[in-house]
PDB file of C-alpha atoms in Angstrom:
ATOM      1  CA  MET A   1     127.503  58.820  94.646  1.00  0.00           C
ATOM      2  CA  PRO A   2     126.870  55.380  96.221  1.00  0.00           C
ATOM      3  CA  GLY A   3     130.005  53.619  97.473  1.00  0.00           C
ATOM      4  CA  ALA A   4     129.054  50.048  96.446  1.00  0.00           C
ATOM      5  CA  PRO A   5     130.293  50.275  92.809  1.00  0.00           C
ATOM      6  CA  VAL A   6     133.636  51.566  93.926  1.00  0.00           C
ATOM      7  CA  ALA A   7     133.917  48.949  96.797  1.00  0.00           C
ATOM      8  CA  ASP A   8     132.914  46.142  94.480  1.00  0.00           C
ATOM      9  CA  ALA A   9     135.676  46.992  91.959  1.00  0.00           C
ATOM     10  CA  VAL A  10     138.277  47.292  94.686  1.00  0.00           C
ATOM     11  CA  LEU A  11     137.226  44.026  96.315  1.00  0.00           C
ATOM     12  CA  ALA A  12     137.188  42.208  93.011  1.00  0.00           C
ATOM     13  CA  ASP A  13     140.777  43.234  92.572  1.00  0.00           C
ATOM     14  CA  VAL A  14     141.665  42.147  96.091  1.00  0.00           C
ATOM     15  CA  ARG A  15     140.027  38.787  95.557  1.00  0.00           C
ATOM     16  CA  ALA A  16     142.048  38.209  92.416  1.00  0.00           C
ATOM     17  CA  ARG A  17     145.346  39.278  94.032  1.00  0.00           C
ATOM     18  CA  ALA A  18     144.599  37.032  96.999  1.00  0.00           C
ATOM     19  CA  ALA A  19     143.989  34.113  94.720  1.00  0.00           C
ATOM     20  CA  VAL A  20     147.394  34.634  93.124  1.00  0.00           C
ATOM     21  CA  LEU A  21     149.041  34.573  96.559  1.00  0.00           C
ATOM     22  CA  VAL A  22     147.283  31.446  97.618  1.00  0.00           C
ATOM     23  CA  ALA A  23     148.238  29.716  94.317  1.00  0.00           C
ATOM     24  CA  ALA A  24     151.859  30.675  95.117  1.00  0.00           C
ATOM     25  CA  GLY A  25     151.547  29.201  98.626  1.00  0.00           C
ATOM     26  CA  HIS A  26     151.063  32.375 100.685  1.00  0.00           C
ATOM     27  CA  VAL A  27     147.565  32.617 102.221  1.00  0.00           C
ATOM     28  CA  PRO A  28     146.978  36.243 103.205  1.00  0.00           C
ATOM     29  CA  GLY A  29     146.165  36.777 106.869  1.00  0.00           C
ATOM     30  CA  LEU A  30     144.305  39.623 108.561  1.00  0.00           C
ATOM     31  CA  ALA A  31     144.305  39.417 112.337  1.00  0.00           C
ATOM     32  CA  THR A  32     141.892  41.314 114.570  1.00  0.00           C
ATOM     33  CA  LEU A  33     141.988  42.273 118.220  1.00  0.00           C
ATOM     34  CA  LEU A  34     138.874  43.333 120.219  1.00  0.00           C
ATOM     35  CA  VAL A  35     138.936  44.426 123.854  1.00  0.00           C
ATOM     36  CA  GLY A  36     135.668  44.517 125.712  1.00  0.00           C
ATOM     37  CA  ASP A  37     132.088  43.872 124.653  1.00  0.00           C
ATOM     38  CA  ASP A  38     130.917  46.821 122.644  1.00  0.00           C
ATOM     39  CA  PRO A  39     128.149  45.369 120.423  1.00  0.00           C
ATOM     40  CA  ALA A  40     128.946  47.641 117.447  1.00  0.00           C
ATOM     41  CA  SER A  41     132.626  46.729 117.535  1.00  0.00           C
ATOM     42  CA  ALA A  42     131.850  43.003 117.880  1.00  0.00           C
ATOM     43  CA  GLY A  43     129.562  43.290 114.825  1.00  0.00           C
ATOM     44  CA  TYR A  44     132.186  45.147 112.913  1.00  0.00           C
ATOM     45  CA  ILE A  45     134.750  42.427 113.649  1.00  0.00           C
ATOM     46  CA  ARG A  46     132.297  39.640 112.576  1.00  0.00           C
ATOM     47  CA  MET A  47     131.745  41.447 109.323  1.00  0.00           C
ATOM     48  CA  LYS A  48     135.512  41.722 108.743  1.00  0.00           C
ATOM     49  CA  GLN A  49     135.989  37.989 109.401  1.00  0.00           C
ATOM     50  CA  GLU A  50     133.163  37.103 107.011  1.00  0.00           C
ATOM     51  CA  LYS A  51     134.542  39.279 104.340  1.00  0.00           C
ATOM     52  CA  ALA A  52     138.057  37.935 104.903  1.00  0.00           C
ATOM     53  CA  ALA A  53     136.826  34.332 104.364  1.00  0.00           C
ATOM     54  CA  GLU A  54     134.995  35.426 101.209  1.00  0.00           C
ATOM     55  CA  LEU A  55     138.117  37.064  99.794  1.00  0.00           C
ATOM     56  CA  GLY A  56     140.444  34.146 100.548  1.00  0.00           C
ATOM     57  CA  PHE A  57     142.075  35.469 103.771  1.00  0.00           C
ATOM     58  CA  THR A  58     142.588  33.755 107.115  1.00  0.00           C
ATOM     59  CA  SER A  59     141.371  35.847 109.997  1.00  0.00           C
ATOM     60  CA  PRO A  60     142.882  34.980 113.378  1.00  0.00           C
ATOM     61  CA  HIS A  61     141.066  36.752 116.128  1.00  0.00           C
ATOM     62  CA  VAL A  62     141.698  37.520 119.839  1.00  0.00           C
ATOM     63  CA  HIS A  63     138.902  38.838 122.048  1.00  0.00           C
ATOM     64  CA  LEU A  64     140.097  40.182 125.401  1.00  0.00           C
ATOM     65  CA  PRO A  65     137.656  40.943 128.234  1.00  0.00           C
ATOM     66  CA  SER A  66     136.967  44.392 129.396  1.00  0.00           C
ATOM     67  CA  SER A  67     139.173  43.730 132.452  1.00  0.00           C
ATOM     68  CA  ALA A  68     142.299  43.235 130.220  1.00  0.00           C
ATOM     69  CA  THR A  69     145.237  45.276 131.045  1.00  0.00           C
ATOM     70  CA  GLN A  70     147.491  47.360 128.804  1.00  0.00           C
ATOM     71  CA  ALA A  71     150.144  44.596 129.147  1.00  0.00           C
ATOM     72  CA  ASP A  72     147.554  42.064 127.903  1.00  0.00           C
ATOM     73  CA  VAL A  73     146.910  44.174 124.848  1.00  0.00           C
ATOM     74  CA  LEU A  74     150.581  44.737 124.071  1.00  0.00           C
ATOM     75  CA  ALA A  75     151.262  40.975 124.414  1.00  0.00           C
ATOM     76  CA  VAL A  76     148.634  40.152 121.716  1.00  0.00           C
ATOM     77  CA  ILE A  77     150.038  42.824 119.404  1.00  0.00           C
ATOM     78  CA  SER A  78     153.578  41.514 119.866  1.00  0.00           C
ATOM     79  CA  GLU A  79     152.398  37.975 119.010  1.00  0.00           C
ATOM     80  CA  PHE A  80     150.687  39.275 115.830  1.00  0.00           C
ATOM     81  CA  ASN A  81     153.851  41.228 114.925  1.00  0.00           C
ATOM     82  CA  ALA A  82     155.941  38.078 115.223  1.00  0.00           C
ATOM     83  CA  ASP A  83     153.555  35.725 113.483  1.00  0.00           C
ATOM     84  CA  THR A  84     154.540  35.255 109.835  1.00  0.00           C
ATOM     85  CA  ALA A  85     150.985  34.004 109.050  1.00  0.00           C
ATOM     86  CA  VAL A  86     149.726  37.469 109.896  1.00  0.00           C
ATOM     87  CA  ASP A  87     150.242  39.975 107.107  1.00  0.00           C
ATOM     88  CA  ALA A  88     148.030  42.753 108.599  1.00  0.00           C
ATOM     89  CA  MET A  89     146.310  43.445 111.843  1.00  0.00           C
ATOM     90  CA  LEU A  90     143.441  45.541 113.134  1.00  0.00           C
ATOM     91  CA  PHE A  91     143.166  46.703 116.740  1.00  0.00           C
ATOM     92  CA  GLN A  92     139.491  47.631 116.944  1.00  0.00           C
ATOM     93  CA  HIS A  93     138.638  51.098 118.229  1.00  0.00           C
ATOM     94  CA  PRO A  94     137.256  52.119 120.701  1.00  0.00           C
ATOM     95  CA  ALA A  95     138.989  50.236 123.569  1.00  0.00           C
ATOM     96  CA  PRO A  96     137.916  50.441 127.218  1.00  0.00           C
ATOM     97  CA  ARG A  97     138.940  53.739 128.764  1.00  0.00           C
ATOM     98  CA  HIS A  98     141.805  52.388 130.915  1.00  0.00           C
ATOM     99  CA  ILE A  99     143.485  51.138 127.726  1.00  0.00           C
ATOM    100  CA  ASP A 100     145.816  53.644 126.053  1.00  0.00           C
ATOM    101  CA  TYR A 101     144.791  52.912 122.500  1.00  0.00           C
ATOM    102  CA  ASP A 102     147.291  55.301 120.845  1.00  0.00           C
ATOM    103  CA  ALA A 103     150.231  53.836 122.858  1.00  0.00           C
ATOM    104  CA  ALA A 104     149.220  50.352 121.868  1.00  0.00           C
ATOM    105  CA  LEU A 105     148.736  51.295 118.218  1.00  0.00           C
ATOM    106  CA  ALA A 106     152.274  52.698 118.223  1.00  0.00           C
ATOM    107  CA  THR A 107     153.640  49.201 118.916  1.00  0.00           C
ATOM    108  CA  VAL A 108     151.962  47.658 115.752  1.00  0.00           C
ATOM    109  CA  ASP A 109     154.482  46.753 113.112  1.00  0.00           C
ATOM    110  CA  PRO A 110     153.990  49.634 110.566  1.00  0.00           C
ATOM    111  CA  ASP A 111     154.174  47.094 107.726  1.00  0.00           C
ATOM    112  CA  LYS A 112     151.206  45.247 109.269  1.00  0.00           C
ATOM    113  CA  ASP A 113     149.091  48.331 109.977  1.00  0.00           C
ATOM    114  CA  VAL A 114     145.901  47.676 107.959  1.00  0.00           C
ATOM    115  CA  ASP A 115     144.200  50.877 109.162  1.00  0.00           C
ATOM    116  CA  GLY A 116     147.076  53.240 108.026  1.00  0.00           C
ATOM    117  CA  MET A 117     146.941  54.956 111.411  1.00  0.00           C
ATOM    118  CA  GLN A 118     150.200  53.752 112.979  1.00  0.00           C
ATOM    119  CA  PRO A 119     152.368  56.863 113.604  1.00  0.00           C
ATOM    120  CA  VAL A 120     155.117  55.872 111.234  1.00  0.00           C
ATOM    121  CA  ASN A 121     152.660  55.496 108.421  1.00  0.00           C
ATOM    122  CA  VAL A 122     150.927  58.752 109.135  1.00  0.00           C
ATOM    123  CA  GLY A 123     154.402  60.352 108.951  1.00  0.00           C
ATOM    124  CA  ARG A 124     155.100  58.602 105.644  1.00  0.00           C
ATOM    125  CA  LEU A 125     151.811  59.945 104.221  1.00  0.00           C
ATOM    126  CA  ALA A 126     152.812  63.430 105.279  1.00  0.00           C
ATOM    127  CA  LEU A 127     156.076  63.072 103.448  1.00  0.00           C
ATOM    128  CA  GLY A 128     154.481  61.584 100.360  1.00  0.00           C
ATOM    129  CA  LEU A 129     156.165  58.231 100.852  1.00  0.00           C
ATOM    130  CA  PRO A 130     154.598  54.841 100.112  1.00  0.00           C
ATOM    131  CA  ALA A 131     152.623  53.490 103.170  1.00  0.00           C
ATOM    132  CA  PRO A 132     149.233  52.055 103.999  1.00  0.00           C
ATOM    133  CA  VAL A 133     146.782  54.936 103.779  1.00  0.00           C
ATOM    134  CA  ALA A 134     144.000  55.538 106.325  1.00  0.00           C
ATOM    135  CA  CYS A 135     140.971  53.630 104.926  1.00  0.00           C
ATOM    136  CA  THR A 136     138.298  56.285 104.877  1.00  0.00           C
ATOM    137  CA  PRO A 137     140.375  58.997 103.214  1.00  0.00           C
ATOM    138  CA  ALA A 138     141.572  56.438 100.655  1.00  0.00           C
ATOM    139  CA  GLY A 139     138.007  55.470 100.035  1.00  0.00           C
ATOM    140  CA  ILE A 140     136.955  59.050  99.577  1.00  0.00           C
ATOM    141  CA  GLU A 141     139.725  59.630  96.977  1.00  0.00           C
ATOM    142  CA  ALA A 142     138.689  56.467  95.110  1.00  0.00           C
ATOM    143  CA  LEU A 143     134.978  57.609  95.249  1.00  0.00           C
ATOM    144  CA  LEU A 144     135.781  60.981  93.714  1.00  0.00           C
ATOM    145  CA  ALA A 145     137.950  59.308  91.006  1.00  0.00           C
ATOM    146  CA  HIS A 146     135.208  56.751  90.181  1.00  0.00           C
ATOM    147  CA  TYR A 147     132.485  59.378  89.632  1.00  0.00           C
ATOM    148  CA  GLU A 148     135.005  61.512  87.678  1.00  0.00           C
ATOM    149  CA  ILE A 149     134.753  64.488  90.021  1.00  0.00           C
ATOM    150  CA  PRO A 150     137.547  66.915  89.189  1.00  0.00           C
ATOM    151  CA  VAL A 151     139.918  67.269  92.125  1.00  0.00           C
ATOM    152  CA  ALA A 152     143.150  68.643  90.771  1.00  0.00           C
ATOM    153  CA  GLY A 153     143.309  72.419  91.223  1.00  0.00           C
ATOM    154  CA  GLN A 154     139.942  72.492  92.869  1.00  0.00           C
ATOM    155  CA  ASP A 155     139.004  74.048  96.191  1.00  0.00           C
ATOM    156  CA  VAL A 156     138.230  71.301  98.665  1.00  0.00           C
ATOM    157  CA  CYS A 157     136.957  72.134 102.135  1.00  0.00           C
ATOM    158  CA  ILE A 158     137.150  69.406 104.812  1.00  0.00           C
ATOM    159  CA  VAL A 159     134.980  70.073 107.828  1.00  0.00           C
ATOM    160  CA  GLY A 160     136.636  68.206 110.701  1.00  0.00           C
ATOM    161  CA  ARG A 161     140.256  67.738 111.733  1.00  0.00           C
ATOM    162  CA  GLY A 162     140.145  64.273 113.255  1.00  0.00           C
ATOM    163  CA  ALA A 163     143.087  61.845 113.054  1.00  0.00           C
ATOM    164  CA  THR A 164     141.098  59.208 111.182  1.00  0.00           C
ATOM    165  CA  ILE A 165     139.566  61.321 108.404  1.00  0.00           C
ATOM    166  CA  GLY A 166     140.145  65.033 108.372  1.00  0.00           C
ATOM    167  CA  ARG A 167     143.870  65.270 108.804  1.00  0.00           C
ATOM    168  CA  PRO A 168     144.963  62.297 106.642  1.00  0.00           C
ATOM    169  CA  LEU A 169     142.445  63.316 103.912  1.00  0.00           C
ATOM    170  CA  ALA A 170     143.957  66.798 103.767  1.00  0.00           C
ATOM    171  CA  LEU A 171     147.428  65.266 103.352  1.00  0.00           C
ATOM    172  CA  LEU A 172     146.127  62.824 100.712  1.00  0.00           C
ATOM    173  CA  LEU A 173     144.162  65.228  98.482  1.00  0.00           C
ATOM    174  CA  SER A 174     146.852  67.968  98.490  1.00  0.00           C
ATOM    175  CA  GLN A 175     149.552  65.640  97.194  1.00  0.00           C
ATOM    176  CA  LYS A 176     150.680  65.917  93.585  1.00  0.00           C
ATOM    177  CA  ARG A 177     148.952  62.964  92.059  1.00  0.00           C
ATOM    178  CA  ASP A 178     146.376  62.449  89.341  1.00  0.00           C
ATOM    179  CA  ALA A 179     143.467  61.890  91.774  1.00  0.00           C
ATOM    180  CA  ALA A 180     144.479  64.713  94.055  1.00  0.00           C
ATOM    181  CA  ASN A 181     146.566  67.942  93.714  1.00  0.00           C
ATOM    182  CA  ALA A 182     143.836  70.104  95.220  1.00  0.00           C
ATOM    183  CA  ALA A 183     143.768  73.281  97.266  1.00  0.00           C
ATOM    184  CA  VAL A 184     142.680  71.920 100.638  1.00  0.00           C
ATOM    185  CA  THR A 185     141.205  73.863 103.502  1.00  0.00           C
ATOM    186  CA  VAL A 186     140.454  72.193 106.891  1.00  0.00           C
ATOM    187  CA  VAL A 187     137.921  73.884 109.164  1.00  0.00           C
ATOM    188  CA  HIS A 188     136.235  72.738 112.298  1.00  0.00           C
ATOM    189  CA  THR A 189     133.593  73.626 114.926  1.00  0.00           C
ATOM    190  CA  GLY A 190     136.068  76.048 116.538  1.00  0.00           C
ATOM    191  CA  VAL A 191     136.039  78.229 113.417  1.00  0.00           C
ATOM    192  CA  PRO A 192     133.119  80.760 113.835  1.00  0.00           C
ATOM    193  CA  ASP A 193     132.806  81.505 110.110  1.00  0.00           C
ATOM    194  CA  TRP A 194     133.367  77.937 108.765  1.00  0.00           C
ATOM    195  CA  ALA A 195     130.485  78.219 106.369  1.00  0.00           C
ATOM    196  CA  GLU A 196     132.374  80.881 104.494  1.00  0.00           C
ATOM    197  CA  TYR A 197     134.821  78.292 103.462  1.00  0.00           C
ATOM    198  CA  THR A 198     132.283  75.624 102.529  1.00  0.00           C
ATOM    199  CA  ARG A 199     130.323  78.051 100.367  1.00  0.00           C
ATOM    200  CA  ARG A 200     133.429  78.771  98.149  1.00  0.00           C
ATOM    201  CA  ALA A 201     134.433  75.123  97.809  1.00  0.00           C
ATOM    202  CA  SER A 202     133.725  72.922  94.838  1.00  0.00           C
ATOM    203  CA  ILE A 203     134.092  69.806  96.992  1.00  0.00           C
ATOM    204  CA  VAL A 204     132.930  69.635 100.639  1.00  0.00           C
ATOM    205  CA  VAL A 205     133.767  66.662 102.879  1.00  0.00           C
ATOM    206  CA  ALA A 206     131.853  66.589 106.145  1.00  0.00           C
ATOM    207  CA  ALA A 207     133.799  64.793 108.876  1.00  0.00           C
ATOM    208  CA  ALA A 208     132.978  66.598 112.132  1.00  0.00           C
ATOM    209  CA  GLY A 209     130.687  64.091 113.739  1.00  0.00           C
ATOM    210  CA  VAL A 210     128.017  66.813 114.307  1.00  0.00           C
ATOM    211  CA  PRO A 211     124.589  65.661 113.070  1.00  0.00           C
ATOM    212  CA  GLY A 212     122.971  67.896 110.477  1.00  0.00           C
ATOM    213  CA  MET A 213     125.805  70.389 110.628  1.00  0.00           C
ATOM    214  CA  ILE A 214     125.916  70.848 106.782  1.00  0.00           C
ATOM    215  CA  ARG A 215     122.772  72.340 105.338  1.00  0.00           C
ATOM    216  CA  PRO A 216     121.907  73.844 101.939  1.00  0.00           C
ATOM    217  CA  GLU A 217     122.712  77.381 102.964  1.00  0.00           C
ATOM    218  CA  HIS A 218     126.270  76.334 103.695  1.00  0.00           C
ATOM    219  CA  LEU A 219     126.805  75.238 100.072  1.00  0.00           C
ATOM    220  CA  THR A 220     127.119  76.582  96.566  1.00  0.00           C
ATOM    221  CA  PRO A 221     124.781  75.020  94.046  1.00  0.00           C
ATOM    222  CA  GLY A 222     126.453  72.277  92.037  1.00  0.00           C
ATOM    223  CA  VAL A 223     128.936  71.396  94.819  1.00  0.00           C
ATOM    224  CA  THR A 224     130.099  67.854  95.364  1.00  0.00           C
ATOM    225  CA  VAL A 225     129.307  66.724  98.955  1.00  0.00           C
ATOM    226  CA  VAL A 226     130.861  63.738 100.706  1.00  0.00           C
ATOM    227  CA  GLY A 227     129.361  62.802 104.032  1.00  0.00           C
ATOM    228  CA  ALA A 228     131.990  61.009 106.140  1.00  0.00           C
ATOM    229  CA  GLY A 229     131.061  62.083 109.679  1.00  0.00           C
ATOM    230  CA  VAL A 230     128.284  60.354 111.637  1.00  0.00           C
ATOM    231  CA  ARG A 231     127.103  59.965 115.173  1.00  0.00           C
ATOM    232  CA  TYR A 232     124.935  57.329 116.668  1.00  0.00           C
ATOM    233  CA  GLU A 233     121.972  57.722 119.087  1.00  0.00           C
ATOM    234  CA  GLY A 234     121.407  54.087 120.122  1.00  0.00           C
ATOM    235  CA  ARG A 235     121.099  52.287 116.836  1.00  0.00           C
ATOM    236  CA  ARG A 236     120.092  55.428 114.840  1.00  0.00           C
ATOM    237  CA  LEU A 237     122.749  56.874 112.476  1.00  0.00           C
ATOM    238  CA  LEU A 238     122.904  60.661 112.393  1.00  0.00           C
ATOM    239  CA  PRO A 239     125.005  62.036 109.520  1.00  0.00           C
ATOM    240  CA  ASP A 240     126.838  65.411 109.317  1.00  0.00           C
ATOM    241  CA  VAL A 241     125.080  66.281 106.079  1.00  0.00           C
ATOM    242  CA  ASP A 242     121.434  67.052 106.296  1.00  0.00           C
ATOM    243  CA  GLU A 243     119.385  65.255 103.619  1.00  0.00           C
ATOM    244  CA  SER A 244     118.000  68.532 102.291  1.00  0.00           C
ATOM    245  CA  CYS A 245     121.500  69.261 100.799  1.00  0.00           C
ATOM    246  CA  GLU A 246     120.551  66.929  97.887  1.00  0.00           C
ATOM    247  CA  ALA A 247     118.574  69.798  96.464  1.00  0.00           C
ATOM    248  CA  VAL A 248     121.659  71.937  95.902  1.00  0.00           C
ATOM    249  CA  ALA A 249     124.437  69.423  95.415  1.00  0.00           C
ATOM    250  CA  GLY A 250     125.625  68.421  91.997  1.00  0.00           C
ATOM    251  CA  ALA A 251     126.815  65.087  93.449  1.00  0.00           C
ATOM    252  CA  ILE A 252     126.354  63.776  96.922  1.00  0.00           C
ATOM    253  CA  THR A 253     126.928  60.534  98.848  1.00  0.00           C
ATOM    254  CA  PRO A 254     123.869  58.778 100.149  1.00  0.00           C
ATOM    255  CA  ARG A 255     122.893  58.866 103.866  1.00  0.00           C
ATOM    256  CA  VAL A 256     123.748  55.129 104.108  1.00  0.00           C
ATOM    257  CA  GLY A 257     126.116  53.367 101.713  1.00  0.00           C
ATOM    258  CA  GLY A 258     128.487  56.156 100.775  1.00  0.00           C
ATOM    259  CA  VAL A 259     131.920  56.038 102.321  1.00  0.00           C
ATOM    260  CA  GLY A 260     131.149  53.006 104.517  1.00  0.00           C
ATOM    261  CA  PRO A 261     131.635  50.408 101.752  1.00  0.00           C
ATOM    262  CA  THR A 262     134.736  52.130 100.363  1.00  0.00           C
ATOM    263  CA  THR A 263     136.358  52.232 103.800  1.00  0.00           C
ATOM    264  CA  ILE A 264     135.946  48.473 104.158  1.00  0.00           C
ATOM    265  CA  ALA A 265     137.282  47.892 100.681  1.00  0.00           C
ATOM    266  CA  MET A 266     140.361  49.963 101.337  1.00  0.00           C
ATOM    267  CA  LEU A 267     141.088  48.075 104.478  1.00  0.00           C
ATOM    268  CA  PHE A 268     141.276  44.815 102.467  1.00  0.00           C
ATOM    269  CA  ARG A 269     143.350  46.573  99.798  1.00  0.00           C
ATOM    270  CA  ASN A 270     145.889  47.541 102.498  1.00  0.00           C
ATOM    271  CA  ALA A 271     145.778  43.951 103.734  1.00  0.00           C
ATOM    272  CA  VAL A 272     146.474  42.342 100.345  1.00  0.00           C
ATOM    273  CA  GLU A 273     149.223  44.853  99.651  1.00  0.00           C
ATOM    274  CA  ALA A 274     150.885  43.909 102.939  1.00  0.00           C
ATOM    275  CA  ALA A 275     150.562  40.158 102.016  1.00  0.00           C
ATOM    276  CA  GLU A 276     152.191  40.856  98.601  1.00  0.00           C
ATOM    277  CA  ARG A 277     155.066  42.583 100.308  1.00  0.00           C
ATOM    278  CA  HIS A 278     155.589  39.725 102.764  1.00  0.00           C
ATOM    279  CA  ALA A 279     155.361  37.129  99.979  1.00  0.00           C
ATOM    280  CA  ARG A 280     158.253  38.840  98.153  1.00  0.00           C
ATOM    281  CA  THR A 281     160.499  38.696 101.188  1.00  0.00           C
TER     282      THR A 281
END
């Protein structure tokens, strides 16, 4: 289940919607904030800026040094909140340890939260109300729908309870909607018999950040496997799902190019939806 076809379809829609906005005099804007000099984060921001330009967005960017204070970060967020040319913003994670990332994120205007992780939006997701949805979970839902994997009424096991994937994905897939409505179980490394849950699931999503955690003996033949958790050793990517799982899975995301492309696509979908809301006001 490669993510590129899904991402391409979403981004084609985003490009068309951005063109409509531009023709009406509203150029969508996605602002980014980076604190420090983490190479991976800097590369991620560059990629976002290139994709923004390709899709017809402006992409104002602020890069603060590692010595920046919490007050410096909050000042930039406040400026983006007030800037009518900024429809959506991304505060790149991780930030230096002395920066309280969660406290800063809470000050982002919920309507400009492109990651879907601002506390108000997480709460709206929990209540089933309209809001920007966390990008990786939204991408996983779109991936399953694109490959026509039955979800409604199915037993889905999510391995990992993190704030960016596990928890919001559980909320998303359990909602009563065409692409969801599943029986969702969330397990984690603190559950001694976690494999008992994965073996009875028809869909397993690995999001624990533990390399090679999911192996063939943890799965039922024919299961759909989505690898969403990774860890890096230097520049080497180590996924949660061991490649040997391909032998038993009925459908599986590739080691590279699975949920990554769909995550990026959903970020821009959130951004263009924010621009459309602002253009109507």
